[in-house]
Amino acid sequence: MKKKRRKVSKDRMFEQIGIGDIKLSIGDKLYQNGKLYAEVMGESEELYFLQKTGSSCDMPSPYFKETVIENILFGKLFLEQMSFQ
């Protein structure tokens, strides 16, 4: 039997991952320079609440989702596991 080859449009070949494609979940760990930077403790519609490693404050700090995702896309922060929508 001959296998059918799926055609991939030229536009699809050059798709890039964008801000709306990545979703963080509670418990996700963010790393910077190979060290644990923060953990996602919660989220709202526009914010992630991050507990930074070594912070003397027990309350997570709010960060705009867009800013956190941009930092991941530009390689400033890294994840153990990345989820896509």
PDB file of N, CA and C in Angstrom:
ATOM      1  N   MET A   1       0.819  -1.187   0.000  1.00  0.00           N
ATOM      2  CA  MET A   1       0.000   0.000   0.000  1.00  0.00           C
ATOM      3  C   MET A   1       0.858   1.243   0.000  1.00  0.00           C
ATOM      4  N   LYS A   2       0.444   2.167  -0.768  1.00  0.00           N
ATOM      5  CA  LYS A   2       1.167   3.428  -0.861  1.00  0.00           C
ATOM      6  C   LYS A   2       0.652   4.401   0.197  1.00  0.00           C
ATOM      7  N   LYS A   3       1.586   5.026   0.915  1.00  0.00           N
ATOM      8  CA  LYS A   3       1.187   5.999   1.928  1.00  0.00           C
ATOM      9  C   LYS A   3       0.898   7.336   1.269  1.00  0.00           C
ATOM     10  N   LYS A   4      -0.133   7.993   1.760  1.00  0.00           N
ATOM     11  CA  LYS A   4      -0.444   9.325   1.258  1.00  0.00           C
ATOM     12  C   LYS A   4       0.416  10.336   1.993  1.00  0.00           C
ATOM     13  N   ARG A   5       0.994  11.247   1.254  1.00  0.00           N
ATOM     14  CA  ARG A   5       1.779  12.321   1.868  1.00  0.00           C
ATOM     15  C   ARG A   5       0.880  13.505   2.108  1.00  0.00           C
ATOM     16  N   ARG A   6       0.976  14.024   3.298  1.00  0.00           N
ATOM     17  CA  ARG A   6       0.190  15.205   3.635  1.00  0.00           C
ATOM     18  C   ARG A   6       0.871  16.442   3.089  1.00  0.00           C
ATOM     19  N   LYS A   7       0.101  17.251   2.420  1.00  0.00           N
ATOM     20  CA  LYS A   7       0.655  18.494   1.903  1.00  0.00           C
ATOM     21  C   LYS A   7       0.670  19.537   3.010  1.00  0.00           C
ATOM     22  N   VAL A   8       1.765  20.252   3.125  1.00  0.00           N
ATOM     23  CA  VAL A   8       1.895  21.328   4.093  1.00  0.00           C
ATOM     24  C   VAL A   8       2.019  22.622   3.309  1.00  0.00           C
ATOM     25  N   SER A   9       1.122  23.543   3.601  1.00  0.00           N
ATOM     26  CA  SER A   9       1.173  24.801   2.864  1.00  0.00           C
ATOM     27  C   SER A   9       2.438  25.565   3.232  1.00  0.00           C
ATOM     28  N   LYS A  10       2.879  26.418   2.328  1.00  0.00           N
ATOM     29  CA  LYS A  10       4.082  27.214   2.560  1.00  0.00           C
ATOM     30  C   LYS A  10       3.916  28.100   3.800  1.00  0.00           C
ATOM     31  N   ASP A  11       2.727  28.646   3.984  1.00  0.00           N
ATOM     32  CA  ASP A  11       2.481  29.502   5.147  1.00  0.00           C
ATOM     33  C   ASP A  11       2.649  28.719   6.444  1.00  0.00           C
ATOM     34  N   ARG A  12       2.176  27.500   6.479  1.00  0.00           N
ATOM     35  CA  ARG A  12       2.236  26.665   7.683  1.00  0.00           C
ATOM     36  C   ARG A  12       3.686  26.305   8.024  1.00  0.00           C
ATOM     37  N   MET A  13       4.525  26.159   7.034  1.00  0.00           N
ATOM     38  CA  MET A  13       5.925  25.800   7.269  1.00  0.00           C
ATOM     39  C   MET A  13       6.655  26.874   8.049  1.00  0.00           C
ATOM     40  N   PHE A  14       6.222  28.110   7.958  1.00  0.00           N
ATOM     41  CA  PHE A  14       6.939  29.205   8.575  1.00  0.00           C
ATOM     42  C   PHE A  14       6.204  29.801   9.771  1.00  0.00           C
ATOM     43  N   GLU A  15       5.233  29.057  10.323  1.00  0.00           N
ATOM     44  CA  GLU A  15       4.525  29.542  11.499  1.00  0.00           C
ATOM     45  C   GLU A  15       5.485  29.614  12.673  1.00  0.00           C
ATOM     46  N   GLN A  16       5.291  30.625  13.490  1.00  0.00           N
ATOM     47  CA  GLN A  16       6.115  30.782  14.677  1.00  0.00           C
ATOM     48  C   GLN A  16       5.244  30.671  15.913  1.00  0.00           C
ATOM     49  N   ILE A  17       5.871  30.310  17.006  1.00  0.00           N
ATOM     50  CA  ILE A  17       5.169  30.258  18.280  1.00  0.00           C
ATOM     51  C   ILE A  17       4.972  31.690  18.744  1.00  0.00           C
ATOM     52  N   GLY A  18       3.754  32.001  19.169  1.00  0.00           N
ATOM     53  CA  GLY A  18       3.447  33.351  19.630  1.00  0.00           C
ATOM     54  C   GLY A  18       2.999  33.365  21.078  1.00  0.00           C
ATOM     55  N   ILE A  19       2.739  34.556  21.561  1.00  0.00           N
ATOM     56  CA  ILE A  19       2.333  34.750  22.941  1.00  0.00           C
ATOM     57  C   ILE A  19       1.090  33.946  23.285  1.00  0.00           C
ATOM     58  N   GLY A  20       0.130  33.889  22.379  1.00  0.00           N
ATOM     59  CA  GLY A  20      -1.113  33.174  22.631  1.00  0.00           C
ATOM     60  C   GLY A  20      -0.994  31.656  22.567  1.00  0.00           C
ATOM     61  N   ASP A  21       0.174  31.142  22.163  1.00  0.00           N
ATOM     62  CA  ASP A  21       0.353  29.696  22.011  1.00  0.00           C
ATOM     63  C   ASP A  21       0.849  29.004  23.282  1.00  0.00           C
ATOM     64  N   ILE A  22       1.385  29.754  24.221  1.00  0.00           N
ATOM     65  CA  ILE A  22       1.965  29.171  25.425  1.00  0.00           C
ATOM     66  C   ILE A  22       1.075  29.478  26.616  1.00  0.00           C
ATOM     67  N   LYS A  23       0.843  28.460  27.416  1.00  0.00           N
ATOM     68  CA  LYS A  23       0.008  28.606  28.614  1.00  0.00           C
ATOM     69  C   LYS A  23       0.745  28.007  29.794  1.00  0.00           C
ATOM     70  N   LEU A  24       0.927  28.809  30.838  1.00  0.00           N
ATOM     71  CA  LEU A  24       1.543  28.314  32.064  1.00  0.00           C
ATOM     72  C   LEU A  24       0.455  27.822  33.008  1.00  0.00           C
ATOM     73  N   SER A  25       0.800  26.877  33.852  1.00  0.00           N
ATOM     74  CA  SER A  25      -0.130  26.320  34.824  1.00  0.00           C
ATOM     75  C   SER A  25       0.456  26.468  36.219  1.00  0.00           C
ATOM     76  N   ILE A  26      -0.417  26.409  37.204  1.00  0.00           N
ATOM     77  CA  ILE A  26       0.038  26.468  38.588  1.00  0.00           C
ATOM     78  C   ILE A  26       1.007  25.318  38.829  1.00  0.00           C
ATOM     79  N   GLY A  27       2.127  25.635  39.436  1.00  0.00           N
ATOM     80  CA  GLY A  27       3.159  24.632  39.704  1.00  0.00           C
ATOM     81  C   GLY A  27       4.295  24.646  38.700  1.00  0.00           C
ATOM     82  N   ASP A  28       4.111  25.306  37.542  1.00  0.00           N
ATOM     83  CA  ASP A  28       5.194  25.401  36.566  1.00  0.00           C
ATOM     84  C   ASP A  28       6.359  26.165  37.177  1.00  0.00           C
ATOM     85  N   LYS A  29       7.563  25.683  36.889  1.00  0.00           N
ATOM     86  CA  LYS A  29       8.766  26.311  37.419  1.00  0.00           C
ATOM     87  C   LYS A  29       9.513  27.027  36.298  1.00  0.00           C
ATOM     88  N   LEU A  30       9.923  28.247  36.569  1.00  0.00           N
ATOM     89  CA  LEU A  30      10.674  29.061  35.614  1.00  0.00           C
ATOM     90  C   LEU A  30      12.137  29.115  36.061  1.00  0.00           C
ATOM     91  N   TYR A  31      13.036  28.953  35.104  1.00  0.00           N
ATOM     92  CA  TYR A  31      14.462  28.955  35.398  1.00  0.00           C
ATOM     93  C   TYR A  31      15.147  30.105  34.676  1.00  0.00           C
ATOM     94  N   GLN A  32      16.205  30.623  35.310  1.00  0.00           N
ATOM     95  CA  GLN A  32      17.013  31.682  34.710  1.00  0.00           C
ATOM     96  C   GLN A  32      18.467  31.344  35.019  1.00  0.00           C
ATOM     97  N   ASN A  33      19.284  31.303  33.992  1.00  0.00           N
ATOM     98  CA  ASN A  33      20.701  30.959  34.136  1.00  0.00           C
ATOM     99  C   ASN A  33      20.893  29.609  34.831  1.00  0.00           C
ATOM    100  N   GLY A  34      20.021  28.651  34.539  1.00  0.00           N
ATOM    101  CA  GLY A  34      20.145  27.308  35.086  1.00  0.00           C
ATOM    102  C   GLY A  34      19.681  27.139  36.524  1.00  0.00           C
ATOM    103  N   LYS A  35      19.179  28.202  37.131  1.00  0.00           N
ATOM    104  CA  LYS A  35      18.718  28.129  38.520  1.00  0.00           C
ATOM    105  C   LYS A  35      17.232  28.443  38.588  1.00  0.00           C
ATOM    106  N   LEU A  36      16.554  27.829  39.577  1.00  0.00           N
ATOM    107  CA  LEU A  36      15.138  28.090  39.766  1.00  0.00           C
ATOM    108  C   LEU A  36      14.933  29.575  40.053  1.00  0.00           C
ATOM    109  N   TYR A  37      14.084  30.215  39.242  1.00  0.00           N
ATOM    110  CA  TYR A  37      13.817  31.647  39.368  1.00  0.00           C
ATOM    111  C   TYR A  37      12.507  31.889  40.107  1.00  0.00           C
ATOM    112  N   ALA A  38      11.454  31.168  39.710  1.00  0.00           N
ATOM    113  CA  ALA A  38      10.139  31.374  40.308  1.00  0.00           C
ATOM    114  C   ALA A  38       9.230  30.196  39.980  1.00  0.00           C
ATOM    115  N   GLU A  39       8.140  30.109  40.744  1.00  0.00           N
ATOM    116  CA  GLU A  39       7.118  29.091  40.499  1.00  0.00           C
ATOM    117  C   GLU A  39       5.776  29.792  40.332  1.00  0.00           C
ATOM    118  N   VAL A  40       4.977  29.313  39.377  1.00  0.00           N
ATOM    119  CA  VAL A  40       3.646  29.878  39.150  1.00  0.00           C
ATOM    120  C   VAL A  40       2.732  29.391  40.277  1.00  0.00           C
ATOM    121  N   MET A  41       2.180  30.353  41.019  1.00  0.00           N
ATOM    122  CA  MET A  41       1.326  30.021  42.160  1.00  0.00           C
ATOM    123  C   MET A  41      -0.156  30.272  41.873  1.00  0.00           C
ATOM    124  N   GLY A  42      -0.439  31.036  40.826  1.00  0.00           N
ATOM    125  CA  GLY A  42      -1.820  31.347  40.488  1.00  0.00           C
ATOM    126  C   GLY A  42      -1.871  32.165  39.219  1.00  0.00           C
ATOM    127  N   GLU A  43      -3.106  32.429  38.770  1.00  0.00           N
ATOM    128  CA  GLU A  43      -3.271  33.256  37.582  1.00  0.00           C
ATOM    129  C   GLU A  43      -4.648  33.900  37.594  1.00  0.00           C
ATOM    130  N   SER A  44      -4.736  34.990  36.873  1.00  0.00           N
ATOM    131  CA  SER A  44      -6.007  35.656  36.620  1.00  0.00           C
ATOM    132  C   SER A  44      -6.105  35.808  35.111  1.00  0.00           C
ATOM    133  N   GLU A  45      -7.045  36.597  34.657  1.00  0.00           N
ATOM    134  CA  GLU A  45      -7.212  36.762  33.209  1.00  0.00           C
ATOM    135  C   GLU A  45      -5.964  37.344  32.544  1.00  0.00           C
ATOM    136  N   GLU A  46      -5.313  38.298  33.194  1.00  0.00           N
ATOM    137  CA  GLU A  46      -4.162  38.983  32.583  1.00  0.00           C
ATOM    138  C   GLU A  46      -2.848  38.771  33.316  1.00  0.00           C
ATOM    139  N   LEU A  47      -2.884  38.134  34.497  1.00  0.00           N
ATOM    140  CA  LEU A  47      -1.693  38.043  35.334  1.00  0.00           C
ATOM    141  C   LEU A  47      -1.334  36.611  35.693  1.00  0.00           C
ATOM    142  N   TYR A  48      -0.018  36.379  35.874  1.00  0.00           N
ATOM    143  CA  TYR A  48       0.482  35.184  36.552  1.00  0.00           C
ATOM    144  C   TYR A  48       1.010  35.665  37.891  1.00  0.00           C
ATOM    145  N   PHE A  49       0.798  34.872  38.934  1.00  0.00           N
ATOM    146  CA  PHE A  49       1.317  35.196  40.250  1.00  0.00           C
ATOM    147  C   PHE A  49       2.500  34.270  40.511  1.00  0.00           C
ATOM    148  N   LEU A  50       3.689  34.866  40.590  1.00  0.00           N
ATOM    149  CA  LEU A  50       4.921  34.100  40.713  1.00  0.00           C
ATOM    150  C   LEU A  50       5.530  34.256  42.093  1.00  0.00           C
ATOM    151  N   GLN A  51       5.944  33.121  42.663  1.00  0.00           N
ATOM    152  CA  GLN A  51       6.690  33.140  43.920  1.00  0.00           C
ATOM    153  C   GLN A  51       8.153  33.006  43.536  1.00  0.00           C
ATOM    154  N   LYS A  52       8.897  34.091  43.714  1.00  0.00           N
ATOM    155  CA  LYS A  52      10.303  34.090  43.340  1.00  0.00           C
ATOM    156  C   LYS A  52      11.133  33.340  44.381  1.00  0.00           C
ATOM    157  N   THR A  53      12.107  32.602  43.896  1.00  0.00           N
ATOM    158  CA  THR A  53      13.005  31.860  44.764  1.00  0.00           C
ATOM    159  C   THR A  53      13.818  32.835  45.602  1.00  0.00           C
ATOM    160  N   GLY A  54      13.910  32.550  46.885  1.00  0.00           N
ATOM    161  CA  GLY A  54      14.710  33.388  47.777  1.00  0.00           C
ATOM    162  C   GLY A  54      14.021  34.657  48.227  1.00  0.00           C
ATOM    163  N   SER A  55      12.788  34.872  47.824  1.00  0.00           N
ATOM    164  CA  SER A  55      12.060  36.073  48.222  1.00  0.00           C
ATOM    165  C   SER A  55      11.686  35.969  49.699  1.00  0.00           C
ATOM    166  N   SER A  56      11.830  37.082  50.408  1.00  0.00           N
ATOM    167  CA  SER A  56      11.475  37.098  51.834  1.00  0.00           C
ATOM    168  C   SER A  56       9.965  37.251  52.024  1.00  0.00           C
ATOM    169  N   CYS A  57       9.263  37.602  50.969  1.00  0.00           N
ATOM    170  CA  CYS A  57       7.808  37.783  51.028  1.00  0.00           C
ATOM    171  C   CYS A  57       7.110  36.462  50.683  1.00  0.00           C
ATOM    172  N   ASP A  58       6.140  36.085  51.507  1.00  0.00           N
ATOM    173  CA  ASP A  58       5.409  34.848  51.272  1.00  0.00           C
ATOM    174  C   ASP A  58       4.320  34.983  50.206  1.00  0.00           C
ATOM    175  N   MET A  59       3.964  36.223  49.861  1.00  0.00           N
ATOM    176  CA  MET A  59       2.926  36.443  48.846  1.00  0.00           C
ATOM    177  C   MET A  59       3.536  36.446  47.449  1.00  0.00           C
ATOM    178  N   PRO A  60       2.927  35.706  46.521  1.00  0.00           N
ATOM    179  CA  PRO A  60       3.405  35.741  45.132  1.00  0.00           C
ATOM    180  C   PRO A  60       3.229  37.135  44.532  1.00  0.00           C
ATOM    181  N   SER A  61       4.122  37.484  43.624  1.00  0.00           N
ATOM    182  CA  SER A  61       4.074  38.783  42.952  1.00  0.00           C
ATOM    183  C   SER A  61       3.337  38.663  41.626  1.00  0.00           C
ATOM    184  N   PRO A  62       2.522  39.665  41.267  1.00  0.00           N
ATOM    185  CA  PRO A  62       1.805  39.631  39.983  1.00  0.00           C
ATOM    186  C   PRO A  62       2.699  40.081  38.826  1.00  0.00           C
ATOM    187  N   TYR A  63       2.610  39.383  37.721  1.00  0.00           N
ATOM    188  CA  TYR A  63       3.319  39.732  36.485  1.00  0.00           C
ATOM    189  C   TYR A  63       2.342  39.587  35.331  1.00  0.00           C
ATOM    190  N   PHE A  64       2.388  40.502  34.394  1.00  0.00           N
ATOM    191  CA  PHE A  64       1.534  40.387  33.213  1.00  0.00           C
ATOM    192  C   PHE A  64       1.910  39.115  32.458  1.00  0.00           C
ATOM    193  N   LYS A  65       0.896  38.358  32.060  1.00  0.00           N
ATOM    194  CA  LYS A  65       1.113  37.118  31.318  1.00  0.00           C
ATOM    195  C   LYS A  65       1.952  37.362  30.076  1.00  0.00           C
ATOM    196  N   GLU A  66       1.625  38.415  29.363  1.00  0.00           N
ATOM    197  CA  GLU A  66       2.335  38.731  28.121  1.00  0.00           C
ATOM    198  C   GLU A  66       3.836  38.913  28.369  1.00  0.00           C
ATOM    199  N   THR A  67       4.189  39.581  29.460  1.00  0.00           N
ATOM    200  CA  THR A  67       5.601  39.827  29.776  1.00  0.00           C
ATOM    201  C   THR A  67       6.317  38.520  30.106  1.00  0.00           C
ATOM    202  N   VAL A  68       5.691  37.661  30.891  1.00  0.00           N
ATOM    203  CA  VAL A  68       6.299  36.379  31.254  1.00  0.00           C
ATOM    204  C   VAL A  68       6.512  35.530  30.011  1.00  0.00           C
ATOM    205  N   ILE A  69       5.498  35.440  29.154  1.00  0.00           N
ATOM    206  CA  ILE A  69       5.603  34.637  27.929  1.00  0.00           C
ATOM    207  C   ILE A  69       6.663  35.212  26.992  1.00  0.00           C
ATOM    208  N   GLU A  70       6.735  36.534  26.860  1.00  0.00           N
ATOM    209  CA  GLU A  70       7.787  37.157  26.038  1.00  0.00           C
ATOM    210  C   GLU A  70       9.170  36.773  26.553  1.00  0.00           C
ATOM    211  N   ASN A  71       9.347  36.768  27.869  1.00  0.00           N
ATOM    212  CA  ASN A  71      10.636  36.382  28.443  1.00  0.00           C
ATOM    213  C   ASN A  71      10.986  34.929  28.130  1.00  0.00           C
ATOM    214  N   ILE A  72       9.988  34.070  28.043  1.00  0.00           N
ATOM    215  CA  ILE A  72      10.225  32.677  27.655  1.00  0.00           C
ATOM    216  C   ILE A  72      10.585  32.610  26.172  1.00  0.00           C
ATOM    217  N   LEU A  73       9.819  33.305  25.336  1.00  0.00           N
ATOM    218  CA  LEU A  73      10.068  33.279  23.888  1.00  0.00           C
ATOM    219  C   LEU A  73      11.436  33.846  23.518  1.00  0.00           C
ATOM    220  N   PHE A  74      11.896  34.846  24.268  1.00  0.00           N
ATOM    221  CA  PHE A  74      13.184  35.472  23.970  1.00  0.00           C
ATOM    222  C   PHE A  74      14.346  34.822  24.715  1.00  0.00           C
ATOM    223  N   GLY A  75      14.073  33.732  25.441  1.00  0.00           N
ATOM    224  CA  GLY A  75      15.146  32.978  26.074  1.00  0.00           C
ATOM    225  C   GLY A  75      15.657  33.553  27.379  1.00  0.00           C
ATOM    226  N   LYS A  76      14.927  34.483  27.976  1.00  0.00           N
ATOM    227  CA  LYS A  76      15.351  35.034  29.267  1.00  0.00           C
ATOM    228  C   LYS A  76      14.949  34.110  30.410  1.00  0.00           C
ATOM    229  N   LEU A  77      13.845  33.374  30.219  1.00  0.00           N
ATOM    230  CA  LEU A  77      13.368  32.397  31.187  1.00  0.00           C
ATOM    231  C   LEU A  77      13.123  31.076  30.471  1.00  0.00           C
ATOM    232  N   PHE A  78      13.268  29.976  31.207  1.00  0.00           N
ATOM    233  CA  PHE A  78      13.072  28.644  30.645  1.00  0.00           C
ATOM    234  C   PHE A  78      12.117  27.857  31.529  1.00  0.00           C
ATOM    235  N   LEU A  79      11.443  26.893  30.932  1.00  0.00           N
ATOM    236  CA  LEU A  79      10.501  26.022  31.637  1.00  0.00           C
ATOM    237  C   LEU A  79      10.994  24.586  31.596  1.00  0.00           C
ATOM    238  N   GLU A  80      10.594  23.793  32.611  1.00  0.00           N
ATOM    239  CA  GLU A  80      10.878  22.348  32.577  1.00  0.00           C
ATOM    240  C   GLU A  80      10.087  21.709  31.458  1.00  0.00           C
ATOM    241  N   GLN A  81       8.839  22.113  31.331  1.00  0.00           N
ATOM    242  CA  GLN A  81       7.914  21.552  30.354  1.00  0.00           C
ATOM    243  C   GLN A  81       7.041  22.670  29.824  1.00  0.00           C
ATOM    244  N   MET A  82       6.833  22.729  28.534  1.00  0.00           N
ATOM    245  CA  MET A  82       6.047  23.792  27.945  1.00  0.00           C
ATOM    246  C   MET A  82       4.736  23.247  27.398  1.00  0.00           C
ATOM    247  N   SER A  83       3.635  23.920  27.697  1.00  0.00           N
ATOM    248  CA  SER A  83       2.325  23.521  27.190  1.00  0.00           C
ATOM    249  C   SER A  83       1.866  24.514  26.129  1.00  0.00           C
ATOM    250  N   PHE A  84       1.313  23.990  25.054  1.00  0.00           N
ATOM    251  CA  PHE A  84       0.808  24.829  23.971  1.00  0.00           C
ATOM    252  C   PHE A  84      -0.697  24.701  23.901  1.00  0.00           C
ATOM    253  N   GLN A  85      -1.350  25.802  23.532  1.00  0.00           N
ATOM    254  CA  GLN A  85      -2.800  25.789  23.385  1.00  0.00           C
ATOM    255  C   GLN A  85      -3.155  25.334  21.993  1.00  0.00           C
TER     256      GLN A  85
END
